[in-house]
PDB file of C-alpha atoms in Angstrom:
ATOM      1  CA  UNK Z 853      90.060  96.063 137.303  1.00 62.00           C
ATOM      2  CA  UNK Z 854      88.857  93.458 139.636  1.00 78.00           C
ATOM      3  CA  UNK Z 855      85.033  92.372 138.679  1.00 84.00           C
ATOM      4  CA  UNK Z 856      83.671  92.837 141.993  1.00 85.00           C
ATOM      5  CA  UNK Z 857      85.362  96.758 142.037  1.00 85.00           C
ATOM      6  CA  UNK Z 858      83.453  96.832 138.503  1.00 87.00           C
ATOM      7  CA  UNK Z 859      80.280  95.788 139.607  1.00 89.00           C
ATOM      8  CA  UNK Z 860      80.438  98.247 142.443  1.00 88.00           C
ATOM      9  CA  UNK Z 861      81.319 101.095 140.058  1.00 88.00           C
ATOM     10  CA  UNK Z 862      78.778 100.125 137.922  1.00 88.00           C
ATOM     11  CA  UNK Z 863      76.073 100.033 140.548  1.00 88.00           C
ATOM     12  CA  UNK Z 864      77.021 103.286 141.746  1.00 91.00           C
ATOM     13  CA  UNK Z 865      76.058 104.543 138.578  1.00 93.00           C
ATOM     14  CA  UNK Z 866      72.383 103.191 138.715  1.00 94.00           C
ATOM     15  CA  UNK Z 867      72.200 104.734 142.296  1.00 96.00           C
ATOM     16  CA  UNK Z 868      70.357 107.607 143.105  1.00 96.00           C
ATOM     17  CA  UNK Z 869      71.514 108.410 146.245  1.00 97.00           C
ATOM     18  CA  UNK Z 870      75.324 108.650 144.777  1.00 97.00           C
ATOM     19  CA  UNK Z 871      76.341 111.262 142.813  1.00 97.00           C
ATOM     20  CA  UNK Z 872      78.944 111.163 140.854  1.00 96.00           C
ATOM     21  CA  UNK Z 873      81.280 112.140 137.604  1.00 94.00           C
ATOM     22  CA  UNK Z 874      79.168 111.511 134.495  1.00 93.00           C
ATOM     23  CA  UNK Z 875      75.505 111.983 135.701  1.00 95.00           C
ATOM     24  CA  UNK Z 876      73.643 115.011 134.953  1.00 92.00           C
ATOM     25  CA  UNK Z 877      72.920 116.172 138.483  1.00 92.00           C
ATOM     26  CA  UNK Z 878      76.719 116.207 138.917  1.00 92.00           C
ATOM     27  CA  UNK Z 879      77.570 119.884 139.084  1.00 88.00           C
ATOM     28  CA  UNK Z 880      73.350 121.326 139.183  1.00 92.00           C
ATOM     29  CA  UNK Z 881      72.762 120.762 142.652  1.00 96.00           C
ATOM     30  CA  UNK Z 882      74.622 123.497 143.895  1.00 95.00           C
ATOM     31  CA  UNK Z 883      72.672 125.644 146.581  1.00 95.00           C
ATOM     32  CA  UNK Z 884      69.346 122.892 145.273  1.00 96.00           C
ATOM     33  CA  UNK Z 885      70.647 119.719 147.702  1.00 97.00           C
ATOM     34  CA  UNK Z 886      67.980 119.672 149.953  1.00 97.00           C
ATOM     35  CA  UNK Z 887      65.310 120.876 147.756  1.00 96.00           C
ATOM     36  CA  UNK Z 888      66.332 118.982 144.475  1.00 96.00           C
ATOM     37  CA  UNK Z 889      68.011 115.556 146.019  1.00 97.00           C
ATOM     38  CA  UNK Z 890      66.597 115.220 149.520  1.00 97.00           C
ATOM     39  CA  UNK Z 891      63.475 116.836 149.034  1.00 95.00           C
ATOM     40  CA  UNK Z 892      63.361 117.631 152.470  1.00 94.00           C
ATOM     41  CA  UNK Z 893      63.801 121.462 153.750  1.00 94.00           C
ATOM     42  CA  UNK Z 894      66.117 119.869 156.527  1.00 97.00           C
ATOM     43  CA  UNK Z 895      69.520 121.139 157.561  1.00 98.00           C
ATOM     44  CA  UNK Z 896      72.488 119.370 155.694  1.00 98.00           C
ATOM     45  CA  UNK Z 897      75.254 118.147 156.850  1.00 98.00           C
ATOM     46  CA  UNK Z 898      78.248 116.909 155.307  1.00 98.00           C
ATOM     47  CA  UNK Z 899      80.515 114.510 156.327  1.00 98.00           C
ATOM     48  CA  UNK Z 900      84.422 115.225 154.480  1.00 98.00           C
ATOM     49  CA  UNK Z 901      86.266 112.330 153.601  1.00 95.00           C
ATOM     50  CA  UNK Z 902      83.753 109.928 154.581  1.00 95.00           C
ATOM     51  CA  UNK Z 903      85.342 106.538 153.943  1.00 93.00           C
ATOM     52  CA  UNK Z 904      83.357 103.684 154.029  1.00 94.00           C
ATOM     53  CA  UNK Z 905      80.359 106.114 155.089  1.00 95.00           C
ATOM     54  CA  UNK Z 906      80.074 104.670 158.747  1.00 95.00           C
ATOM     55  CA  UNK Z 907      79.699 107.909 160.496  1.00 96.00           C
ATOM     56  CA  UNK Z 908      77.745 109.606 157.779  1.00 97.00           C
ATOM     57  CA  UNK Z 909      75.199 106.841 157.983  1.00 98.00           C
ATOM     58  CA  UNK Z 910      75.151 106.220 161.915  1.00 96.00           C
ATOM     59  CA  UNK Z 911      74.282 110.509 161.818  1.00 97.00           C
ATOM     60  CA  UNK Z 912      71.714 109.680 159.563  1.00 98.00           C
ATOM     61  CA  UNK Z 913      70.774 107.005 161.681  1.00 97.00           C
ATOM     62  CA  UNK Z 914      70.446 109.217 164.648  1.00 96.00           C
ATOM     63  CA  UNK Z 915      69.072 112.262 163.743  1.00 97.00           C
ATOM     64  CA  UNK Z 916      66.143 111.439 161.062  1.00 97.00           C
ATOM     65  CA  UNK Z 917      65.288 115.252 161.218  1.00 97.00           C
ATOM     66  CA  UNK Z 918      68.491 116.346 159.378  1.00 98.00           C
ATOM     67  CA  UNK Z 919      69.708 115.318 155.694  1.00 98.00           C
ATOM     68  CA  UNK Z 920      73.457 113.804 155.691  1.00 98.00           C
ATOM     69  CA  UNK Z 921      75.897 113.619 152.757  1.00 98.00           C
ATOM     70  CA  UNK Z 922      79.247 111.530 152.942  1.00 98.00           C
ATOM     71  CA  UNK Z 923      82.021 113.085 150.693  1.00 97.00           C
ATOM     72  CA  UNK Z 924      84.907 110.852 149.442  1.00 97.00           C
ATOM     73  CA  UNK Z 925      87.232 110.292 145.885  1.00 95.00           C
ATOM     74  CA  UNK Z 926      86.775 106.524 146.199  1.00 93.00           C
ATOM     75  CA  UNK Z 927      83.741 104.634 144.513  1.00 94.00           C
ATOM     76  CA  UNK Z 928      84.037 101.738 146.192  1.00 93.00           C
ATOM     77  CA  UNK Z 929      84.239 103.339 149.605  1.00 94.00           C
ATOM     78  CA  UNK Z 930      80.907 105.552 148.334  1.00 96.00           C
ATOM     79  CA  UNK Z 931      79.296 102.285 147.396  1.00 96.00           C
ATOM     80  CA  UNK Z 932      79.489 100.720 151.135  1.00 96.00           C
ATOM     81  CA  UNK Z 933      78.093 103.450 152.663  1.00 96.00           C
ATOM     82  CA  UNK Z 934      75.167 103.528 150.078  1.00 97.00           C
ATOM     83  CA  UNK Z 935      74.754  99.421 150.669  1.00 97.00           C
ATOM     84  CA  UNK Z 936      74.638  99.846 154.265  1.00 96.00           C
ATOM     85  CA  UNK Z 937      72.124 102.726 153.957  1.00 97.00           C
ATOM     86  CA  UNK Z 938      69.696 100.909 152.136  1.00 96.00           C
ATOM     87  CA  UNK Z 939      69.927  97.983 153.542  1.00 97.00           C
ATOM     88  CA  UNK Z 940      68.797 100.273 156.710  1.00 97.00           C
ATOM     89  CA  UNK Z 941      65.812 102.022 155.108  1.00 97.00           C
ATOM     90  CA  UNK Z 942      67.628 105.376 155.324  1.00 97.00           C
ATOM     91  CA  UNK Z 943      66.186 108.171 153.162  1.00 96.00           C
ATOM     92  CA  UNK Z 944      67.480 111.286 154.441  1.00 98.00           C
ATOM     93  CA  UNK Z 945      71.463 110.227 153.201  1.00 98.00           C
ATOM     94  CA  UNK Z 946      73.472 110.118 150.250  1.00 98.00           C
ATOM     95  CA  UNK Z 947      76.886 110.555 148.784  1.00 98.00           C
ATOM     96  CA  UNK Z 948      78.577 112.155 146.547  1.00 97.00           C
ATOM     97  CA  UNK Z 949      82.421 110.842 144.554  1.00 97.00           C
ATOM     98  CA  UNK Z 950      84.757 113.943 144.587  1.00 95.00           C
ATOM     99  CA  UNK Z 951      87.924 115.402 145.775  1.00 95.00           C
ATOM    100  CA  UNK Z 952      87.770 118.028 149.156  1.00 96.00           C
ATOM    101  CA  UNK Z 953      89.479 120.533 147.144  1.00 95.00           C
ATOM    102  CA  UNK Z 954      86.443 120.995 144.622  1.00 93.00           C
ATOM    103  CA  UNK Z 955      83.579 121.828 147.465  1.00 95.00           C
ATOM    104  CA  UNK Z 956      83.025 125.159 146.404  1.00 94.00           C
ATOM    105  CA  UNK Z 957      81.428 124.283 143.040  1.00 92.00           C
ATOM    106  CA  UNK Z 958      79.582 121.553 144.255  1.00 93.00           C
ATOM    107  CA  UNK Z 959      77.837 123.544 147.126  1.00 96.00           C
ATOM    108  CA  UNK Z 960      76.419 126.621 147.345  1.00 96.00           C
ATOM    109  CA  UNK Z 961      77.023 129.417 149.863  1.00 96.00           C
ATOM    110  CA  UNK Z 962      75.583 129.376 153.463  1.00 97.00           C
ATOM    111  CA  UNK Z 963      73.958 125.905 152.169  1.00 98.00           C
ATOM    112  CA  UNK Z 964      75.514 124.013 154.695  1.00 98.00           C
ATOM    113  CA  UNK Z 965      74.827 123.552 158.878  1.00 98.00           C
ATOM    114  CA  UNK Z 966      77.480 121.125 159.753  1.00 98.00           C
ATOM    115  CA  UNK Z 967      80.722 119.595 158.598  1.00 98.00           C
ATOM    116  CA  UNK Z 968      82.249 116.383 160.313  1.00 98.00           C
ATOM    117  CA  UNK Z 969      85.819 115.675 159.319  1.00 98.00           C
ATOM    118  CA  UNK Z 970      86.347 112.206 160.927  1.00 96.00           C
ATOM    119  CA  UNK Z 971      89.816 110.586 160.975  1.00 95.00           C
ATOM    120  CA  UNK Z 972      90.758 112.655 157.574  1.00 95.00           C
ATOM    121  CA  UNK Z 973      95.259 111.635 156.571  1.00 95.00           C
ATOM    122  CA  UNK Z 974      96.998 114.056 158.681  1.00 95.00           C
ATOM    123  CA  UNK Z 975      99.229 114.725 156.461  1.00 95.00           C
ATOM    124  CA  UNK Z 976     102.541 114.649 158.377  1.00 93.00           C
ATOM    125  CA  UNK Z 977     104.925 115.991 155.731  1.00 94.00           C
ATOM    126  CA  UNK Z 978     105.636 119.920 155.787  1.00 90.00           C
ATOM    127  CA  UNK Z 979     104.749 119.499 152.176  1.00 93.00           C
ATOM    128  CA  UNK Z 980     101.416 118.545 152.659  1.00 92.00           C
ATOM    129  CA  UNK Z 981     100.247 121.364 155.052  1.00 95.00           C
ATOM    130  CA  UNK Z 982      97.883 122.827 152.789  1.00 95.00           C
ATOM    131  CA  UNK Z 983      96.182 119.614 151.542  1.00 96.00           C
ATOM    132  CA  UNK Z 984      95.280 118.893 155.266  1.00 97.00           C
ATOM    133  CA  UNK Z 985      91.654 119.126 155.633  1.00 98.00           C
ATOM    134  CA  UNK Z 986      91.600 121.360 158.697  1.00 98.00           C
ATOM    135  CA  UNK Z 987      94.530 124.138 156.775  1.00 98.00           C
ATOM    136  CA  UNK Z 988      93.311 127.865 156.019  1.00 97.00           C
ATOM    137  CA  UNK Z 989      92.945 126.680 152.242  1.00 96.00           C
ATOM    138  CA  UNK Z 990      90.269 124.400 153.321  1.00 98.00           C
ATOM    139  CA  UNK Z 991      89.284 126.319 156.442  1.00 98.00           C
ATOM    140  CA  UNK Z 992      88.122 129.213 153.721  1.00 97.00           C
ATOM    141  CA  UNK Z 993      86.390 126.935 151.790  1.00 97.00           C
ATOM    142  CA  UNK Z 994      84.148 125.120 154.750  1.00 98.00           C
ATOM    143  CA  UNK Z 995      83.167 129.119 155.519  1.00 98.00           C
ATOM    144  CA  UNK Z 996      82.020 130.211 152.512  1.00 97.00           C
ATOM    145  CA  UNK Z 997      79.360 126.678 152.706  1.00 98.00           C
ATOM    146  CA  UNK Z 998      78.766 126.938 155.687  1.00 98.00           C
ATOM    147  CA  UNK Z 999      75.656 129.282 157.033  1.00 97.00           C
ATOM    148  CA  UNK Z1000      76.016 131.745 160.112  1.00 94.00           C
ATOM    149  CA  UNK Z1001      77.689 129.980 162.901  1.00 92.00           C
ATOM    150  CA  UNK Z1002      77.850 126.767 161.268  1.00 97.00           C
ATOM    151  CA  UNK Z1003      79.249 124.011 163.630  1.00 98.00           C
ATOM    152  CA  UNK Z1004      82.531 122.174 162.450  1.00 98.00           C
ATOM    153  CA  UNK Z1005      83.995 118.842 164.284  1.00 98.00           C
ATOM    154  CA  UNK Z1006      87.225 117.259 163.645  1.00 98.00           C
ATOM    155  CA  UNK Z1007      88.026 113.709 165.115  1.00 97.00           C
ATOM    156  CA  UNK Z1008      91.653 111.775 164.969  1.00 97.00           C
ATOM    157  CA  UNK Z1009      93.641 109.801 166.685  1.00 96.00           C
ATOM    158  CA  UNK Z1010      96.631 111.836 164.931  1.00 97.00           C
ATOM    159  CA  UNK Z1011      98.279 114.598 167.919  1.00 97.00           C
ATOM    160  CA  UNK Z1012     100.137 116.473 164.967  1.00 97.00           C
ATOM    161  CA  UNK Z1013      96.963 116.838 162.994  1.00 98.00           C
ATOM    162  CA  UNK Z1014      95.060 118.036 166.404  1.00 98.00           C
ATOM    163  CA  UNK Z1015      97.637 120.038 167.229  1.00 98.00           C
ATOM    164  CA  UNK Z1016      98.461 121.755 164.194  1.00 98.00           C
ATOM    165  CA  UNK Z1017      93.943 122.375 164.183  1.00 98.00           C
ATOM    166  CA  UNK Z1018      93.791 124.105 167.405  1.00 98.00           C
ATOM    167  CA  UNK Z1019      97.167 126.323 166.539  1.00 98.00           C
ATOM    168  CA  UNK Z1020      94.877 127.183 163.110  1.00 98.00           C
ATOM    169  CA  UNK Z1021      92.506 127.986 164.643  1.00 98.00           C
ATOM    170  CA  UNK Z1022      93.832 130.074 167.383  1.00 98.00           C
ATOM    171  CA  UNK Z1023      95.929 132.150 164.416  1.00 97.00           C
ATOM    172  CA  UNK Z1024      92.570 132.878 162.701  1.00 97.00           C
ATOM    173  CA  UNK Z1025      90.236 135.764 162.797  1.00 96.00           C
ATOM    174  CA  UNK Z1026      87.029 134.546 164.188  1.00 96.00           C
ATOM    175  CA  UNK Z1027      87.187 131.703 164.514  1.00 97.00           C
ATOM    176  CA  UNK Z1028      86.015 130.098 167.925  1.00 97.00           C
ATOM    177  CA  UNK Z1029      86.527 126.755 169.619  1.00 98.00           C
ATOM    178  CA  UNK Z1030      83.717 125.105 171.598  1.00 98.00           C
ATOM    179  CA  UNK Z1031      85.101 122.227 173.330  1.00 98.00           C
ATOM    180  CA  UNK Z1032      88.064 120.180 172.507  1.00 98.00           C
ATOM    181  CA  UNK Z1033      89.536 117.402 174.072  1.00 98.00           C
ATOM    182  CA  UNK Z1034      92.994 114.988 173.761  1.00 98.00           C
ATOM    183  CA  UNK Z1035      91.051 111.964 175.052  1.00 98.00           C
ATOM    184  CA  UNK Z1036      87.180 111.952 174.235  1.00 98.00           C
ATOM    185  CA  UNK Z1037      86.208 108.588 175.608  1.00 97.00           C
ATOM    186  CA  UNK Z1038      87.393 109.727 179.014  1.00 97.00           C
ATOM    187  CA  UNK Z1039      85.324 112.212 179.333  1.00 97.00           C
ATOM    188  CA  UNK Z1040      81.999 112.416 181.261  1.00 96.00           C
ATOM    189  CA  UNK Z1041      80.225 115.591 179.925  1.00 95.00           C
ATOM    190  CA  UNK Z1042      77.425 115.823 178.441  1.00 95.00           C
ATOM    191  CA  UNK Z1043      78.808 118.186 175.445  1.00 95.00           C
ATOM    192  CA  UNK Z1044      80.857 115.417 174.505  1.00 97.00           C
ATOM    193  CA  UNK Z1045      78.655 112.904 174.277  1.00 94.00           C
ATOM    194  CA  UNK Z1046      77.353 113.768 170.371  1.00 93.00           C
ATOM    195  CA  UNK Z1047      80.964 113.002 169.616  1.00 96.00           C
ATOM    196  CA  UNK Z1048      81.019 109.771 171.543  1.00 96.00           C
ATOM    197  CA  UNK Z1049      77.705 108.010 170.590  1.00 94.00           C
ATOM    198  CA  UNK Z1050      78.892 106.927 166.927  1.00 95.00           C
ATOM    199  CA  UNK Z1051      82.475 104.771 166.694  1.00 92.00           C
ATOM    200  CA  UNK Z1052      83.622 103.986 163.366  1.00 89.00           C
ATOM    201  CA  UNK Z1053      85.386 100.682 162.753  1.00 87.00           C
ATOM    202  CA  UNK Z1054      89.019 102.411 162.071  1.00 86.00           C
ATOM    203  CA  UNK Z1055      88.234 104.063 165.342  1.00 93.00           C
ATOM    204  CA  UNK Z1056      87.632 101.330 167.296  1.00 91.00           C
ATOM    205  CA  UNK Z1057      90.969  99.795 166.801  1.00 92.00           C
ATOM    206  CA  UNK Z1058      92.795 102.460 168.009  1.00 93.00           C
ATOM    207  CA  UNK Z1059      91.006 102.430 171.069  1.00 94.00           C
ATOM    208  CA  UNK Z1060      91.441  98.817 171.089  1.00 94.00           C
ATOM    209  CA  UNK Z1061      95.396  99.237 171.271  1.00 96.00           C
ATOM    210  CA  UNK Z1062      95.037 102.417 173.850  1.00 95.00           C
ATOM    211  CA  UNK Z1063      95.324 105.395 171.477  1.00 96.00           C
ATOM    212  CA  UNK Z1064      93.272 107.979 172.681  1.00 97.00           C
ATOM    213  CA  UNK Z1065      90.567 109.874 170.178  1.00 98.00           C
ATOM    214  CA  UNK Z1066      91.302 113.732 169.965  1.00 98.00           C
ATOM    215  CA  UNK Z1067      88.379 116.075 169.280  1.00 98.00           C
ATOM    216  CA  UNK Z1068      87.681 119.392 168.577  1.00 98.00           C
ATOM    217  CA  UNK Z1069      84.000 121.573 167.841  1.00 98.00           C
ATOM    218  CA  UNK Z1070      84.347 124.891 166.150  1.00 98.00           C
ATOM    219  CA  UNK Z1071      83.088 127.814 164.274  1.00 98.00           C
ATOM    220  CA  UNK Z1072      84.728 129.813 161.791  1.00 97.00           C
ATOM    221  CA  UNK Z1073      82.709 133.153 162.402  1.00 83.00           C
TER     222      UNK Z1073
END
């Protein structure tokens, strides 16, 4: 392993706003996230597959009121986000190193306001359908976390992964979309404009090269 990777794995382990395989808070803060890591009664939101943590820390950024938590399998993705959150003087952020597919005993029911899924692999392959984030599997999974009429967002500049979300959705009981939209950075309304005001890095290079940004705001009962 490179030395800078292992100097970034081992700060992660020092950090306490990452958490992680192999610290003891790893599988207790179930249902105890705002109380026991934030300390701060604030709704929670969690971002799925947060990379590099750009849009879980520009949330942060924007709404101090509300506690954020990036989500991603990669340390060294984890650790960037955590770097650029300190080096902002954010307090009401943090991350956490797992897979998608193990939310459920991580988080406890209802605990959750929001989920962001921002730019998640789409997953082309028939194959693959059920580990795309926005499947039934994981569909079921983001409404047992989430409390009453918890909000849901999906951005991606991928049309079969939009596509294939809005055809979900329409297929399942209760659920409900918002607002949705094939090209978000044409629009002019003022319910888009949450979606708009943070642009991650990957993002902006698809814009750069004309692709437009698909987005979609839903509940799941």
């Amino acid at each position: 392993m490179p030395r800078v990777k292992l100097q970034r794995f081992n700060d992660n382990a020092t950090r306490p706003d990452i958490i992680e395989p192999g610290k003891p808070e790893y599988e207790q803060l179930g249902g105890r996230w705002r109380t026991d890591f934030f300390r701060a009664p604030h709704p929670l939101t969690l971002e799925v597959g947060c990379g590099k943590g750009e849009y879980t820390v520009g949330l942060a950024q924007r709404y101090p009121e509300r506690n954020f938590l990036g989500l991603d399998i990669k340390g060294e993705r984890i650790w960037r986000g955590s770097t650029r959150a300190t080096e902002m003087g954010l307090t009401n952020v943090g991350f956490v190193r797992m897979r998608a597919e193990a939310l459920a005993a991580q988080f406890g029911a209802g605990e959750l306001a929001e989920i962001w899924i921002t730019f998640p692999d789409p997953r082309p392959r028939d194959r693959d359908i059920k580990r795309r984030l926005t499947s039934p599997r994981f569909l079921d999974l983001y409404q047992q976390l989430l409390a009453p009429n918890g909000l849901l967002h999906l951005k991606t500049d991928n049309e079969g992964l939009f596509e294939y979300t809005l055809e979900t959705l329409a297929a399942r009981p209760g659920a409900r979309v918002e607002r949705f939209t094939r090209d978000l950075y044409a629009e002019t309304g003022a319910e888009f404009i949450e979606a708009q005001a943070i642009q991650t890095n990957f993002e902006g290079k698809y814009r750069a090269v004309g692709v437009p940004i698909k987005y979609v705001q839903f509940r799941l009962s």
